[in-house]
Coordinates of C-alpha atoms and ligand atoms in Angstrom, one line a residue:
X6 CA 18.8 4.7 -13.9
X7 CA 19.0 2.4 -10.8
X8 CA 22.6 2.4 -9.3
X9 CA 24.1 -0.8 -8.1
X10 CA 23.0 -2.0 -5.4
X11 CA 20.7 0.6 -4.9
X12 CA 16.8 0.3 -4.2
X13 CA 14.9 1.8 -6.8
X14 CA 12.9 5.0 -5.5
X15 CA 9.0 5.8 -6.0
X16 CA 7.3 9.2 -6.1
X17 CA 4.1 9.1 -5.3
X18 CA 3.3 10.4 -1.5
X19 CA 7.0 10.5 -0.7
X20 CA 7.4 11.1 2.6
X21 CA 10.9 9.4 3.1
X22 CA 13.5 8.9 1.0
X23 CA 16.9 7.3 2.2
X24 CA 19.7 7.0 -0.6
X25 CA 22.8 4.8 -0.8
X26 CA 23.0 4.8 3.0
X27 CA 26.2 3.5 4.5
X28 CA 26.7 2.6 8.3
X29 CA 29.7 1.2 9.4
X30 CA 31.1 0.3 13.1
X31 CA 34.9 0.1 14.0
X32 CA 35.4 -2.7 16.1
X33 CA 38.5 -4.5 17.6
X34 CA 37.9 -7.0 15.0
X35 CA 37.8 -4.8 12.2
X36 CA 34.9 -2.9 10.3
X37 CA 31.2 -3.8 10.5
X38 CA 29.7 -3.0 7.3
X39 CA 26.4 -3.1 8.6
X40 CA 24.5 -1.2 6.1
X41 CA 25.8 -1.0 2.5
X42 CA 24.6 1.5 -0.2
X43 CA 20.7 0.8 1.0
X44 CA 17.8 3.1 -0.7
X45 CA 14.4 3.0 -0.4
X46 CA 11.6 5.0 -0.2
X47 CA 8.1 5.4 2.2
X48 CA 5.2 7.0 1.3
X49 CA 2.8 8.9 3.3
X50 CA 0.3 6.3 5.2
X51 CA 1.7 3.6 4.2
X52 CA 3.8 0.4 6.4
X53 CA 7.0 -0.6 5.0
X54 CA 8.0 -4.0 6.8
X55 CA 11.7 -4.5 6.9
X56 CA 12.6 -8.4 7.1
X57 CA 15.8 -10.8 7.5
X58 CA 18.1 -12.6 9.4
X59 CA 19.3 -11.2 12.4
X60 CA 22.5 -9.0 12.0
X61 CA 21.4 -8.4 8.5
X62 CA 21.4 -4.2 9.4
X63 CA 17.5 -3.6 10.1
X64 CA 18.0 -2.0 13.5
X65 CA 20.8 0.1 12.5
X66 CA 18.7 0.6 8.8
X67 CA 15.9 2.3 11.4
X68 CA 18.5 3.7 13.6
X69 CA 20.5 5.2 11.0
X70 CA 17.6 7.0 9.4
X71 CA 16.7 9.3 12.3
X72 CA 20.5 10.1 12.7
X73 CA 21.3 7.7 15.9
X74 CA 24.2 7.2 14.4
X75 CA 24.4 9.5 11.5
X76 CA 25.2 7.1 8.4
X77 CA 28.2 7.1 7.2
X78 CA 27.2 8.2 4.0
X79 CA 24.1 8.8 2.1
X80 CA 20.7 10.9 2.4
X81 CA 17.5 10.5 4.5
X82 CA 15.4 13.1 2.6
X83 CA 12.2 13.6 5.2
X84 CA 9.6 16.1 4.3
X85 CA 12.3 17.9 2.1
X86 CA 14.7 18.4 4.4
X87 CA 17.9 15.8 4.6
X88 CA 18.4 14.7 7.8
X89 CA 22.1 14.2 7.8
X90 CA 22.7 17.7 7.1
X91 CA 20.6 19.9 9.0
X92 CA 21.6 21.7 12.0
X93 CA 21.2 20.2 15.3
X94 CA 18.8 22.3 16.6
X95 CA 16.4 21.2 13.7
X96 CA 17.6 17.3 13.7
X97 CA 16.0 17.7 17.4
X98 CA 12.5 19.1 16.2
X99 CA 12.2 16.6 13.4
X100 CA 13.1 13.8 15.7
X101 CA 9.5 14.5 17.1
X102 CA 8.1 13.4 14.1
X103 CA 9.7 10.5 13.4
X104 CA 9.6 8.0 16.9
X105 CA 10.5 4.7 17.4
X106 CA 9.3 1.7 19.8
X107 CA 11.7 -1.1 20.4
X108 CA 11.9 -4.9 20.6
X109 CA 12.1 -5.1 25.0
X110 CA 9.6 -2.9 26.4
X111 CA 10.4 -3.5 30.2
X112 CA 14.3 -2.5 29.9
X113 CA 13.2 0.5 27.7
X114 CA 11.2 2.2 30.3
X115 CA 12.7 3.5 33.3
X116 CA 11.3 1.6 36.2
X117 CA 11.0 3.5 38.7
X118 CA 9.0 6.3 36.7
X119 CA 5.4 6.4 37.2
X120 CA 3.4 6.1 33.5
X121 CA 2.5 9.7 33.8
X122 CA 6.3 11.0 34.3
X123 CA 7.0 8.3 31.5
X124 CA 4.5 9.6 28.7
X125 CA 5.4 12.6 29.5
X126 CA 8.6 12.3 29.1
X127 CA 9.0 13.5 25.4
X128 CA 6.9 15.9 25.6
X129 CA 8.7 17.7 28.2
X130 CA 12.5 16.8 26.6
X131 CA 11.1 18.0 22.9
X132 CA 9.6 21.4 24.8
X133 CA 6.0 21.3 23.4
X134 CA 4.4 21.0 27.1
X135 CA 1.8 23.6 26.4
X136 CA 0.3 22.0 23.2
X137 CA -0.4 19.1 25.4
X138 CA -3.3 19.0 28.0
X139 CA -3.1 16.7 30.7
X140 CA -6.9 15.3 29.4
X141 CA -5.0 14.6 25.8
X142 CA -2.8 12.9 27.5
X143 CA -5.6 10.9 29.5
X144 CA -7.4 10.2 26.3
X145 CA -3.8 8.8 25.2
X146 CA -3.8 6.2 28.2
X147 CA -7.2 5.3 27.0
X148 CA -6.2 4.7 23.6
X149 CA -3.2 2.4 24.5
X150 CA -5.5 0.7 26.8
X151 CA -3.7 1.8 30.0
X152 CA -6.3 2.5 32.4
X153 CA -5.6 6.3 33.7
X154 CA -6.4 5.5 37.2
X155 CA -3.1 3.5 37.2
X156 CA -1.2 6.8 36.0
X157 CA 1.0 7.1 39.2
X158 CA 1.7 3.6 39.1
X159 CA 5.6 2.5 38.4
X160 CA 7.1 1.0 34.9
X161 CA 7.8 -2.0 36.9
X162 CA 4.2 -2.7 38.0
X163 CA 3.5 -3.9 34.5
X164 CA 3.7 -6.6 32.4
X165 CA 5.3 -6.5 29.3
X166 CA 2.4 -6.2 26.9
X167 CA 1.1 -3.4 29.2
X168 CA 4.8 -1.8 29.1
X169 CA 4.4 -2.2 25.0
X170 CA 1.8 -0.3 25.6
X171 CA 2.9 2.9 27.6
X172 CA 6.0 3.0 25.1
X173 CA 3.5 3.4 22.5
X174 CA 1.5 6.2 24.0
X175 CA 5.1 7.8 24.8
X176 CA 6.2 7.5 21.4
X177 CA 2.8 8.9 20.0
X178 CA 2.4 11.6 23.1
X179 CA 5.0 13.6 20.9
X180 CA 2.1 13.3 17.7
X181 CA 4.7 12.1 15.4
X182 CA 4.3 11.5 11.8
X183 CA 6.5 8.5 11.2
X184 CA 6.5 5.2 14.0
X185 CA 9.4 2.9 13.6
X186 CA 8.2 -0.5 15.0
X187 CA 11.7 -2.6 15.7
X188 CA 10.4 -5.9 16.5
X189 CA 7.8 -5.0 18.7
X190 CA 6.2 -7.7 19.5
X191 CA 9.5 -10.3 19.7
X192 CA 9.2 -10.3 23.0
X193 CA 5.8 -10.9 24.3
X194 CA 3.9 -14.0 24.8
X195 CA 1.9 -15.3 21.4
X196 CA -1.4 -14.1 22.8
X197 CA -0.1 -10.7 23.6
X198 CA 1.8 -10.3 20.5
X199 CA -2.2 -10.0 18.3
X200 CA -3.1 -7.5 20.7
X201 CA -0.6 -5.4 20.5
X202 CA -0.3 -5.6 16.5
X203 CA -4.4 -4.8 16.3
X204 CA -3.6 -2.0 18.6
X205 CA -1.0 -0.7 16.4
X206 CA -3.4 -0.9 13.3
X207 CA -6.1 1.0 15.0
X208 CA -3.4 3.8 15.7
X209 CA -1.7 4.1 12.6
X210 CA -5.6 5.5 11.5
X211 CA -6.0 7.3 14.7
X212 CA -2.9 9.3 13.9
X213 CA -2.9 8.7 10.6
X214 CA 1.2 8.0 10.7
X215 CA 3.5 6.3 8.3
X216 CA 5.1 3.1 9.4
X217 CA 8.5 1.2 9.5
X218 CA 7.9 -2.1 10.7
X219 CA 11.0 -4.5 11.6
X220 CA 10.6 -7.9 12.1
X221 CA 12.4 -11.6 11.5
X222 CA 8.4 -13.1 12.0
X223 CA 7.4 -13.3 8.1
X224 CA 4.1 -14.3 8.9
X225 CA 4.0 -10.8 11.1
X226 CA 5.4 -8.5 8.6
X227 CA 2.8 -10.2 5.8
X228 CA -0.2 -9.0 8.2
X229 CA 0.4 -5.8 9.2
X230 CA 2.4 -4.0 5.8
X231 CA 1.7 -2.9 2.5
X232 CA 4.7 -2.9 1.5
X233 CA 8.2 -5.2 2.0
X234 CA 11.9 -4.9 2.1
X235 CA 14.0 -8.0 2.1
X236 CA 17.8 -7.2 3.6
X237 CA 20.6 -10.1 3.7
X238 CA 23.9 -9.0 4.7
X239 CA 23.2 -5.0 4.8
X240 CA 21.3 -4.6 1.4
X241 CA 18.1 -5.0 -0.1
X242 CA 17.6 -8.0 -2.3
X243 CA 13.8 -7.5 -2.4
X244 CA 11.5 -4.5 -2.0
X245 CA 8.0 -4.2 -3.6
X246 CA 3.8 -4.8 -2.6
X247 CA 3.5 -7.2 0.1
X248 CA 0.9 -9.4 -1.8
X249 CA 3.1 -9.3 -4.9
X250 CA 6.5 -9.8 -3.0
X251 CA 5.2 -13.2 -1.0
X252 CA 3.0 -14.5 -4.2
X253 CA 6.0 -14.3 -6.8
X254 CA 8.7 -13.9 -4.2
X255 CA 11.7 -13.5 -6.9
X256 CA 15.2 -13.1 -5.1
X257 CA 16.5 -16.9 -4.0
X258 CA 17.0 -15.3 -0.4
X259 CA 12.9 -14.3 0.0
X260 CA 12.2 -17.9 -1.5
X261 CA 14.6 -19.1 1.1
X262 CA 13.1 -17.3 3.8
X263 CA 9.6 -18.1 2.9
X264 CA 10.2 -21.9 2.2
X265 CA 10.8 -21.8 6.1
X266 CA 7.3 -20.6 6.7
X267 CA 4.9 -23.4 7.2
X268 CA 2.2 -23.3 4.3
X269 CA 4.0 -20.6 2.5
X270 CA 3.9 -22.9 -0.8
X271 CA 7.3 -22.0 -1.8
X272 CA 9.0 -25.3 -1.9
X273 CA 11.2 -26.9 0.8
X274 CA 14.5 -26.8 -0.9
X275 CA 14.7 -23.4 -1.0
X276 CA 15.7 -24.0 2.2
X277 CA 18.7 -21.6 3.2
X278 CA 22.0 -23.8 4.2
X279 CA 25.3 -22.9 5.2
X280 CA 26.4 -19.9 7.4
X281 CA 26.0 -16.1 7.3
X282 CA 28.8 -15.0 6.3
X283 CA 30.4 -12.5 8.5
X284 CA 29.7 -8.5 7.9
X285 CA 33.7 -7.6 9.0
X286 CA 34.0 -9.6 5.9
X287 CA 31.0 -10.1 3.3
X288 CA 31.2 -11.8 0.2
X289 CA 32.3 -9.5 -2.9
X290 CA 29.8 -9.3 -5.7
X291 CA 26.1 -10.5 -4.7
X292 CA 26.3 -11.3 -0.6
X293 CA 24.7 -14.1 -0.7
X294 CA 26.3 -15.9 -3.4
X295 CA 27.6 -18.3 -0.3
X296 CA 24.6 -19.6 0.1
X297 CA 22.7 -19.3 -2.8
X298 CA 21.5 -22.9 -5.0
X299 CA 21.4 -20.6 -8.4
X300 CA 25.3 -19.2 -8.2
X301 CA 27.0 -18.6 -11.0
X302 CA 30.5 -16.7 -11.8
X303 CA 28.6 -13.6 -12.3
X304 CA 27.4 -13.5 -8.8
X305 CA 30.7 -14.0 -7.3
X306 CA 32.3 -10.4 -8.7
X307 CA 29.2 -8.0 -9.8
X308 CA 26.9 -6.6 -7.1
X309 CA 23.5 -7.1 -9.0
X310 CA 21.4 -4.2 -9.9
X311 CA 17.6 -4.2 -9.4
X312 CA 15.2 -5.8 -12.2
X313 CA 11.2 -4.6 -12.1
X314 CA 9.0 -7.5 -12.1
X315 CA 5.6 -5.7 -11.1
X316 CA 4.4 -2.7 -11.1
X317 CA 6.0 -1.7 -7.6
X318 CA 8.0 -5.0 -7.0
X319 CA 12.1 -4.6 -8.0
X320 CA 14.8 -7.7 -7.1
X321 CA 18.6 -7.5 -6.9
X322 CA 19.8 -10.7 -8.4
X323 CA 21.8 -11.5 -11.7
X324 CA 19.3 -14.6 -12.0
X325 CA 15.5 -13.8 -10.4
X326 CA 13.6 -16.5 -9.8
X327 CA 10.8 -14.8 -11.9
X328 CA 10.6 -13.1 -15.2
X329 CA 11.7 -9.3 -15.2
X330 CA 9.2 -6.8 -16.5
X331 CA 9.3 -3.6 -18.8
X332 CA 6.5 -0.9 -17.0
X333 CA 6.6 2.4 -18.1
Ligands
ATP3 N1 27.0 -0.5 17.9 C1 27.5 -1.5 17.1 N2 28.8 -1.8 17.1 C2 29.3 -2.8 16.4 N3 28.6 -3.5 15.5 C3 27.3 -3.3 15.5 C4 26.7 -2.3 16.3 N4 25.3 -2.2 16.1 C5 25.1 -3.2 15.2 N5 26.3 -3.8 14.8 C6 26.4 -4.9 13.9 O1 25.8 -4.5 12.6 C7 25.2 -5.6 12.0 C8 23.7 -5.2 11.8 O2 23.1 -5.2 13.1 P1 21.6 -4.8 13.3 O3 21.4 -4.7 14.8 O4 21.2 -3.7 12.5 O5 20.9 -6.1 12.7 P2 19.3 -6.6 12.8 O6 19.0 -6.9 11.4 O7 18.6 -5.5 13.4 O8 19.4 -7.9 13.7 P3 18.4 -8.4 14.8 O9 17.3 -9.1 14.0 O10 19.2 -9.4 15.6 O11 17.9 -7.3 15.6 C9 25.4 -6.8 12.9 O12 26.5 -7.5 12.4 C10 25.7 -6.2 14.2 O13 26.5 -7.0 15.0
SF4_4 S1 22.8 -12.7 -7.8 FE1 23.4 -14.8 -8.0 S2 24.1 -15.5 -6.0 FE2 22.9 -13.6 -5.7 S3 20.9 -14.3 -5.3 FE3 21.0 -13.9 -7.5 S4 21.5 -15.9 -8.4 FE4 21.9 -16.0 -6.2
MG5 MG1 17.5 -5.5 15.2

């Protein structure tokens, strides 16, 4: 049985599996719900691309996952063990496997670090120095595309695609299992922006990792992942295949999002209108019944539970936009 407003959860090659995560944040203003009951799975190999508005909790989704914070509620089963209730000492070796590169490269690196001292970093905080030679590391530079003769060179000597770059091989020098990509390429220049996505592709075979790929760029998160979850608001309205989610894209909010994607073929007034509503306060029932052209009374007090409309393809809306299916 699927719980409301719950994800529904897959079991082949399970390598993650976060349920009915909460995250909220106290503010002067009140509390942010930023993440409300969210659950999803990831399976080994595989890139999960995490999509919507800004604000709608992908960040703290990622963040919440590896325990920076701890959610306020929920699970993050990883590799058997749940994350929010093992001991410190063990969060701090699985946080190894599980890394995470981030949307500004330059402000995430220290500047005045050489490259060396700054892929090394890890390696020396998470106390697994002697497993790594100094050629590995080399070979790592290589594999980034960081010349190694540049190795004592500072952060700030670099451009940002090049910084992309070094925070890669840092994230990686720790051989991780699981790379959270939070908008990685948002801010680099268009022509950068391919070479860094084709570098991570060639990496996520190199080290045969798992992937959690955030982005607001649809178009990106089409390319690079095999498989999608649409958040509005702090929880999923979408999750499924990437080819079947953007063919037959079933929750108003994807069609919405995909109408504003030139030749998407989703038509133009699907358009989203009106304002996000605000998460110190979000709608009751479904979230985005503010803003949605197929409301009805139903939406405005039930939180909808998710429908299967393909064989890995589940919606969260009282009225999908395409017919439900029965898969055993
Ligand atoms: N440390 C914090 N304190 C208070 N509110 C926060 C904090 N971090 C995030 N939020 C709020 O939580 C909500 C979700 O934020 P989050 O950064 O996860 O969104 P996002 O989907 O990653 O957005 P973006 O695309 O802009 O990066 C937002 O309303 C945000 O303002
Ligand atoms: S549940 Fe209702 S308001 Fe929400 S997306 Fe579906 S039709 Fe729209
Ligand atoms: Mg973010």
């Amino acid at each position: 049985m699927v719980g409301v407003g719950t994800a529904p959860l897959r079991g082949d090659d399970l390598l993650i599996r976060v349920e009915n995560m909460v995250v909220e944040f106290n503010t002067s203003g009140g509390t942010v719900q930023a993440v409300s009951d969210v659950s999803f799975d990831v399976a080994e190999g595989e890139t999960l691309g995490i999509v919507g508005e800004s604000g709608c909790g992908k960040s703290t989704t990622a963040k919440a996952m590896i325990q920076l914070p701890p959610p306020k509620s929920g699970s993050v089963m990883y590799a058997d063990r749940d994350l929010t209730e093992i001991s410190k000492e063990e969060l701090r070796r699985s946080r190894a496997d599980l890394q995470m590169i981030f949307q500004d490269p330059i402000s995430s690196l220290n500047p005045r670090r050489t490259v060396w001292d700054i892929i090394r970093e890890g390696v020396d905080i998470w106390g697994t120095a002697g497993v790594w030679s100094d050629a590995r590391l080399v070979e790592l530079m290589e594999q980034v595309g960081i010349d190694p003769q540049y190795r004592d060179r500072k952060a700030y000597q670099f451009s940002g695609g090049q910084c992309q770059r070094i925070s890669i091989a840092r994230a990686l020098a720790l051989d991780p299992k699981v790379l959270i990509s939070d908008e990685p390429v948002s801010a680099l220049d268009v022509s950068v922006q391919a070479q860094i996505l084709n570098l991570l592709d060639d990496l996520k075979t190199q080290h045969a990792l798992t992937m959690l790929f955030i982005s607001h760029d649809l178009a990106v998160v089409r390319n690079v992942s095999d498989r999608v979850m649409v958040m509005y608001l702090g929880r999923v309205a979408e999750v499924g295949d990437a080819d079947a989610l953007f063919a037959n894209p079933a929750h108003p909010y994807t069609q919405a999002l995909l109408a504003a994607v030139p030749g998407s073929g989703v038509n133009a007034s699907a358009r989203l209108e009106g304002e996000l509503p605000s998460p110190l306060d979000p709608p009751e029932g479904c979230r985005f019944h503010t803003r949605c052209p197929h409301v009805t009374e139903v939406c405005k007090t039930t939180v909808p539970e998710f429908t299967q409309h393909g064989p890995d393809h589940w919606v969260a809306c009282h009225h999908p936009q395409s017919t439900p299916v029965e898969i055993r």
